[in-house]
PDB file of C-alpha atoms in Angstrom:
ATOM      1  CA  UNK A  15      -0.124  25.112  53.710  1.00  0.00           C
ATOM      2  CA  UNK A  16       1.939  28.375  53.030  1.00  0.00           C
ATOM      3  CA  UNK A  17       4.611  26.039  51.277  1.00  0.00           C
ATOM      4  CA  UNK A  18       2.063  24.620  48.914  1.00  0.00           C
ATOM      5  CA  UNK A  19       1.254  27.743  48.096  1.00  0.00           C
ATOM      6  CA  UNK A  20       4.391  29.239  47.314  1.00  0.00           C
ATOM      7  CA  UNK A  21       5.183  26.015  45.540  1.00  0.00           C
ATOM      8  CA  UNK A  22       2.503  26.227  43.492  1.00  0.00           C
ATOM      9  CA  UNK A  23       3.065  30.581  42.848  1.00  0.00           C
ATOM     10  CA  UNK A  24       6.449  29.702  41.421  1.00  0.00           C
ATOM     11  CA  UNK A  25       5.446  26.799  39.238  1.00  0.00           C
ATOM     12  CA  UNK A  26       3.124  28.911  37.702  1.00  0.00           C
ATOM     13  CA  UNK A  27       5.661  31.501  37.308  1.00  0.00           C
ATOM     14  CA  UNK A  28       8.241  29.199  35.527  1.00  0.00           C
ATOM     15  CA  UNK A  29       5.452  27.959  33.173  1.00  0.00           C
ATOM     16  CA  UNK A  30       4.752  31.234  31.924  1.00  0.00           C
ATOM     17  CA  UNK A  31       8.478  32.269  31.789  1.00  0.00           C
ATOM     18  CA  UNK A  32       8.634  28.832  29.654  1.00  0.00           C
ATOM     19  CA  UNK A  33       5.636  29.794  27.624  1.00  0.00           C
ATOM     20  CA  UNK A  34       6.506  33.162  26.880  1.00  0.00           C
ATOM     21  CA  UNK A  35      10.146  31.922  25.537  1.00  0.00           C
ATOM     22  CA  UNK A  36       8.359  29.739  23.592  1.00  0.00           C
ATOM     23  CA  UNK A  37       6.425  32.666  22.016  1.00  0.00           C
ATOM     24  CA  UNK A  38       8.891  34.716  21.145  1.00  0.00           C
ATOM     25  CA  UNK A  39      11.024  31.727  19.812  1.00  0.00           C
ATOM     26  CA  UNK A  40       8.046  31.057  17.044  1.00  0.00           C
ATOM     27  CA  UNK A  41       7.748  34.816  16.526  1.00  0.00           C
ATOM     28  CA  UNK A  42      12.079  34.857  15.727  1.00  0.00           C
ATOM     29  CA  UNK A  43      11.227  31.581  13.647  1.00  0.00           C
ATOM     30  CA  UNK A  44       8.897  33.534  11.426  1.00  0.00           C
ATOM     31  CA  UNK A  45      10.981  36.588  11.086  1.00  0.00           C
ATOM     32  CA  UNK A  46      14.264  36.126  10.953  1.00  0.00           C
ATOM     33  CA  UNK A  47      16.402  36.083   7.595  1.00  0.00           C
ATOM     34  CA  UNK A  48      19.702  34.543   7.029  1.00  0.00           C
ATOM     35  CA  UNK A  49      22.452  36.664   5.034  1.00  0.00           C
ATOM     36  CA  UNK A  50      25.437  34.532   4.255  1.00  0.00           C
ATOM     37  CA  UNK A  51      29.028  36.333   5.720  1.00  0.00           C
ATOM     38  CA  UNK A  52      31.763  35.434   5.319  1.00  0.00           C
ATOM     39  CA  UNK A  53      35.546  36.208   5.745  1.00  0.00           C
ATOM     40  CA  UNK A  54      36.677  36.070   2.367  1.00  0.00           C
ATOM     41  CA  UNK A  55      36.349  39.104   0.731  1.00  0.00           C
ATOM     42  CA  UNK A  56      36.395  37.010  -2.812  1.00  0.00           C
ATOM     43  CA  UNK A  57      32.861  34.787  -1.740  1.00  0.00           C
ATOM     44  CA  UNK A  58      30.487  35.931  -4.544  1.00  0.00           C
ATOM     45  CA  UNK A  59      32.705  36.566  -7.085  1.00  0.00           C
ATOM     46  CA  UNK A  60      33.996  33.028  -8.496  1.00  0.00           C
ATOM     47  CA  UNK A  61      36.247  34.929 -11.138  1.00  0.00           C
ATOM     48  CA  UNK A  62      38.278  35.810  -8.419  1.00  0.00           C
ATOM     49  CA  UNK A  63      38.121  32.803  -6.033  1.00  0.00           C
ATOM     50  CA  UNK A  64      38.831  30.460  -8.308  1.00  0.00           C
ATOM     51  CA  UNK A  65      35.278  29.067  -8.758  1.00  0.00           C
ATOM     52  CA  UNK A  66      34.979  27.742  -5.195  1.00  0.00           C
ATOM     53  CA  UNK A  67      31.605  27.042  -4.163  1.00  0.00           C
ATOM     54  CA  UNK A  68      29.518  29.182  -1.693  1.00  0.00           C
ATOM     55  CA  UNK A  69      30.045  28.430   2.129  1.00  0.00           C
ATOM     56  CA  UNK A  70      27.652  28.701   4.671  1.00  0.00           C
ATOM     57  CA  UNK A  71      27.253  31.908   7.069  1.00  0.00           C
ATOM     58  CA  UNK A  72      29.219  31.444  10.156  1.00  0.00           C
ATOM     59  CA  UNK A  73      27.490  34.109  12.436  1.00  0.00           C
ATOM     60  CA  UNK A  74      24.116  35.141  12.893  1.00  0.00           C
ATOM     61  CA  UNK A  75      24.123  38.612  15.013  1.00  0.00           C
ATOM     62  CA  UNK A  76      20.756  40.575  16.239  1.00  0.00           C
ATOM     63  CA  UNK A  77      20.261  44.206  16.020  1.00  0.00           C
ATOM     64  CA  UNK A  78      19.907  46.245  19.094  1.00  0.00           C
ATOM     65  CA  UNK A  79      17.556  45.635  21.707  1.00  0.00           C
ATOM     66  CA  UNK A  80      17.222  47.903  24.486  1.00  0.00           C
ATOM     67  CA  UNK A  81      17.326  46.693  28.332  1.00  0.00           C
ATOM     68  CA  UNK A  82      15.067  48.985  30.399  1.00  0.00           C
ATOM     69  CA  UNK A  83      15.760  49.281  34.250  1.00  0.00           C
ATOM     70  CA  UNK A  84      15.027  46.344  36.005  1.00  0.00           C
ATOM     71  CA  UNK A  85      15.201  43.970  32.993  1.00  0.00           C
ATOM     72  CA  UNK A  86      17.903  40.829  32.000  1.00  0.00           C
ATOM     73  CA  UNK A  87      19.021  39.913  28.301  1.00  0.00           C
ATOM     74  CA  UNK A  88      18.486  36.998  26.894  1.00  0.00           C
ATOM     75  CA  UNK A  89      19.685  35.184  23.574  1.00  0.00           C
ATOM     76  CA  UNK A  90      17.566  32.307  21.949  1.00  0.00           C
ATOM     77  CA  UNK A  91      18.458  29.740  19.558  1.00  0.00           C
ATOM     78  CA  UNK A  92      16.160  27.502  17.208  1.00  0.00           C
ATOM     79  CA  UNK A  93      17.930  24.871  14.966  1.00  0.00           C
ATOM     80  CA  UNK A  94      15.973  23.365  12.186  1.00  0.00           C
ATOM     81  CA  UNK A  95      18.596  21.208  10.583  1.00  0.00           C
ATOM     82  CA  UNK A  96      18.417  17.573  10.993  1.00  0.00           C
ATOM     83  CA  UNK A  97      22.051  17.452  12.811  1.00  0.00           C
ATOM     84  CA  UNK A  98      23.144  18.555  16.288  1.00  0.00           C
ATOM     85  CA  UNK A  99      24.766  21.719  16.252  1.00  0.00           C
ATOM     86  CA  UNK A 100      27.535  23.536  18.520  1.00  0.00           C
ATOM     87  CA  UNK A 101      26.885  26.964  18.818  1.00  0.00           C
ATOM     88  CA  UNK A 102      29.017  29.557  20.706  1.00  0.00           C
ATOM     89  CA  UNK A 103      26.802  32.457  22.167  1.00  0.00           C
ATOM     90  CA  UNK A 104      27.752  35.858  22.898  1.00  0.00           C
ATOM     91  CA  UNK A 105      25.856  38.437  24.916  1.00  0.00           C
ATOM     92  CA  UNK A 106      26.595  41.628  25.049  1.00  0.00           C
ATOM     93  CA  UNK A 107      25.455  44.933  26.742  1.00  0.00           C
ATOM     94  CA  UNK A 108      26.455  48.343  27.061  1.00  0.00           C
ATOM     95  CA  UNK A 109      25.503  48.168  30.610  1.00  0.00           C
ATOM     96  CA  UNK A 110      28.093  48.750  33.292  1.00  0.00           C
ATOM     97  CA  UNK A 111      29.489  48.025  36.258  1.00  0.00           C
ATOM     98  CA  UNK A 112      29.264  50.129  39.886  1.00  0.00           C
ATOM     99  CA  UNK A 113      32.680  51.117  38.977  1.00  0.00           C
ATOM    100  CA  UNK A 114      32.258  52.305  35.454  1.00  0.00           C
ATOM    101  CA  UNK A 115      33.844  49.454  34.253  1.00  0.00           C
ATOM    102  CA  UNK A 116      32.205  47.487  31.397  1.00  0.00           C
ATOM    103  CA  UNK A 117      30.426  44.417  32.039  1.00  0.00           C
ATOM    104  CA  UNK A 118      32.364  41.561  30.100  1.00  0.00           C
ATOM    105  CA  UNK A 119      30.566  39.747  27.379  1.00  0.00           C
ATOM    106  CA  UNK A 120      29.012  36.269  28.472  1.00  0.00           C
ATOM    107  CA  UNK A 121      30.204  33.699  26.548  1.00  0.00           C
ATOM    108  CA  UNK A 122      29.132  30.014  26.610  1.00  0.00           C
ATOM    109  CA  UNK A 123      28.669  27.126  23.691  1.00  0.00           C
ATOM    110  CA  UNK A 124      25.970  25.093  23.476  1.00  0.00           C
ATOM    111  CA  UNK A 125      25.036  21.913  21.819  1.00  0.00           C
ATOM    112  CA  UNK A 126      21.415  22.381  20.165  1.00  0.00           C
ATOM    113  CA  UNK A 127      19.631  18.836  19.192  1.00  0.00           C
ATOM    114  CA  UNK A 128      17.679  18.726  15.760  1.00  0.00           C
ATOM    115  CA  UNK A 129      14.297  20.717  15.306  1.00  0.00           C
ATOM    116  CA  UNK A 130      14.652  22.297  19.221  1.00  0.00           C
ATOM    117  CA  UNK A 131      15.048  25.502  20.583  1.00  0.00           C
ATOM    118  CA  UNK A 132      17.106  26.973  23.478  1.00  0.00           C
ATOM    119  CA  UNK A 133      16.418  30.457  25.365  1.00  0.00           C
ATOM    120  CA  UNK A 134      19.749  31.211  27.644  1.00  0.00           C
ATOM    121  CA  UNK A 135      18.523  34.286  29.797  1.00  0.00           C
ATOM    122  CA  UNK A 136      22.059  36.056  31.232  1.00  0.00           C
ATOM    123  CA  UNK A 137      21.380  37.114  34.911  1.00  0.00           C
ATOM    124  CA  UNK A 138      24.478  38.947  36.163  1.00  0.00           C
ATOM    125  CA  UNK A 139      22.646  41.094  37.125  1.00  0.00           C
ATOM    126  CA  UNK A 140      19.464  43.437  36.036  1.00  0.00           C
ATOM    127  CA  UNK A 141      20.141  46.771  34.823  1.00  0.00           C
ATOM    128  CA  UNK A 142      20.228  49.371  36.450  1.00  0.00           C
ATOM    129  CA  UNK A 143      20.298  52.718  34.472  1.00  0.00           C
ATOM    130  CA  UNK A 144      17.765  54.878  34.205  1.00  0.00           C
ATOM    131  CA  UNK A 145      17.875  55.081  30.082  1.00  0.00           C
ATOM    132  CA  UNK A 146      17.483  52.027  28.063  1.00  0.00           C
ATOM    133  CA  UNK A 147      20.707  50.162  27.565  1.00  0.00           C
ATOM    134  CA  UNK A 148      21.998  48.651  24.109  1.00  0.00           C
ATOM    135  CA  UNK A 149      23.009  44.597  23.939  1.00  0.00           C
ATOM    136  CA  UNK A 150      22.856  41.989  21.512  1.00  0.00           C
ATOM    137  CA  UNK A 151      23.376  38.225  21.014  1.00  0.00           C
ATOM    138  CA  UNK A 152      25.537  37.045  18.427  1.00  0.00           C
ATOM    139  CA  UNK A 153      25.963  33.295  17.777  1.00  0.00           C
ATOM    140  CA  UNK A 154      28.893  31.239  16.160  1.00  0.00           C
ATOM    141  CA  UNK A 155      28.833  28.061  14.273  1.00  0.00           C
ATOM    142  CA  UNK A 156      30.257  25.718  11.660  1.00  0.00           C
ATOM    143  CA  UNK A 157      27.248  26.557   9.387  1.00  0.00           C
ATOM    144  CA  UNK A 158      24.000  28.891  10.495  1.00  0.00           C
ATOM    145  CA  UNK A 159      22.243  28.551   7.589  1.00  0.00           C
ATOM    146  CA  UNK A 160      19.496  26.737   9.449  1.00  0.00           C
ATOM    147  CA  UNK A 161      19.409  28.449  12.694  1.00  0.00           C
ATOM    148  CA  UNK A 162      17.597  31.183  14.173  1.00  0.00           C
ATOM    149  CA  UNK A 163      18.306  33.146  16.965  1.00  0.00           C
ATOM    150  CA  UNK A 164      17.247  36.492  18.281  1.00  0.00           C
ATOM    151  CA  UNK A 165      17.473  38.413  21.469  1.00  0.00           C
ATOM    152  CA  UNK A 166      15.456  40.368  24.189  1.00  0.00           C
ATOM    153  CA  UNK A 167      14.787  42.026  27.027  1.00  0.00           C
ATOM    154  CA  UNK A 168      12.995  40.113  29.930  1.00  0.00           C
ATOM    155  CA  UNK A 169      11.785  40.648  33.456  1.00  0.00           C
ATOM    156  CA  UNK A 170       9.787  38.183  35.376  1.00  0.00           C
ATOM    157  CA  UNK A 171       6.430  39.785  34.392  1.00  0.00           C
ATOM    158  CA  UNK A 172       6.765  41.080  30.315  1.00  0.00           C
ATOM    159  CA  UNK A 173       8.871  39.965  27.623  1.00  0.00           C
ATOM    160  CA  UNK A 174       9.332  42.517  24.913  1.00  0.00           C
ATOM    161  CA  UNK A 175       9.219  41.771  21.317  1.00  0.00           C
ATOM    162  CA  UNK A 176      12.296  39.809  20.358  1.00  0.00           C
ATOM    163  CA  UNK A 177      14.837  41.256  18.492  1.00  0.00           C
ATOM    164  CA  UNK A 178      15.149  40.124  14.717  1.00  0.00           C
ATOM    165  CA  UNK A 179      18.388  38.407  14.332  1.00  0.00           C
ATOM    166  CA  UNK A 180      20.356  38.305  11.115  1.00  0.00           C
ATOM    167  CA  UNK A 181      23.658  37.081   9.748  1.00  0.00           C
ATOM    168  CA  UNK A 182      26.757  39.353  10.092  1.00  0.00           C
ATOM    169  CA  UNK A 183      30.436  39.619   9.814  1.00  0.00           C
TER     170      UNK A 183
END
C-alpha cells in the first residue's frame, strides 16, 4: 500500500513539474522578441555589403535570472516554424564549485520537431550560496527567427517567472 502511495505522490509531482513548464513556456511565447544579430558588422547597411539580403539571427540569449539557494536552472525552447530545428543550448551560471572553481557551462544540442516545445532543466547540482546567483541560457541555430526560448529558476515546489529571452551577439 505504501508503494502505491508513493507512486502515486511522485506522479503527481511530475505532472505539475510538466504543467508548470508548460506555463512558463506560453508565458516566454507571449513575451519574447526576436532581434536579428549577426556577425557581419555590414548587415543593415546594403551600401556597404554589396546589397546582400538580410540573414536570419543565429542566437537568441536571455537576460539574467537569478538562482536562489536550493534552486536548478533551466533553459526552454519553443519552435514555431514548420521544419525541425537543431538547436545547441548553453547554460550558464555564476555559481561555483566547493573548490572555487567555476562550474563549466552545460552544453547539449537538441533537435526540436515543428510547433513543440522543450524545457531542459540542468541538475548538477542546486545552488548553494546564500545570495542569488546570475545564469542564463543562450541557444544556437541555423536561423532563430521562429524560436523562443527563455530561462529560469526552478525547485520542485515554485517556478519563478521565466526570464525573457532575446536575440544577441
Amino acid at each position: 500500500m505504501n508503494n502505491l502511495i508513493f507512486s502515486a505522490a511522485r506522479r503527481t509531482k511530475r505532472g505539475f513539474a510538466h504543467r508548470a513548464a508548460a506555463c512558463a513556456l506560453a508565458a516566454i511565447g507571449s513575451m519574447v522578441t526576436s532581434i536579428p544579430a549577426s556577425a557581419d558588422p555590414n548587415e543593415g547597411h546594403p551600401e556597404r555589403s554589396g546589397g546582400a539580403g538580410k540573414r536570419a539571427p543565429t542566437v537568441l540569449a536571455t537576460p539574467p535570472f537569478f538562482l536562489e539557494t536550493n534552486q536548478t536552472g533551466a533553459c526552454a525552447l519553443l519552435n514555431l516554424g514548420a521544419v525541425a530545428r537543431e538547436v545547441t543550448v548553453t547554460y550558464h551560471t555564476e555559481e561555483t564549485q566547493p573548490d572555487g572553481a567555476p562550474i563549466p557551462d552545460a552544453v547539449t544540442t537538441v533537435t526540436i520537431e515543428p510547433n513543440q516545445e522543450r524545457a531542459l532543466r540542468f541538475g548538477f547540482g542546486m545552488s548553494r550560496s546564500l545570495t542569488p546567483v546570475p545564469a542564463f541560457c543562450k541557444f544556437q541555430s541555423t536561423d532563430t527567427s521562429l524560436l523562443r526560448g527563455g530561462g529560469y529558476a526552478a525547485s520542485d515546489s515554485i517556478i519563478q517567472r521565466p526570464a525573457r529571452a532575446v536575440a544577441a551577439e
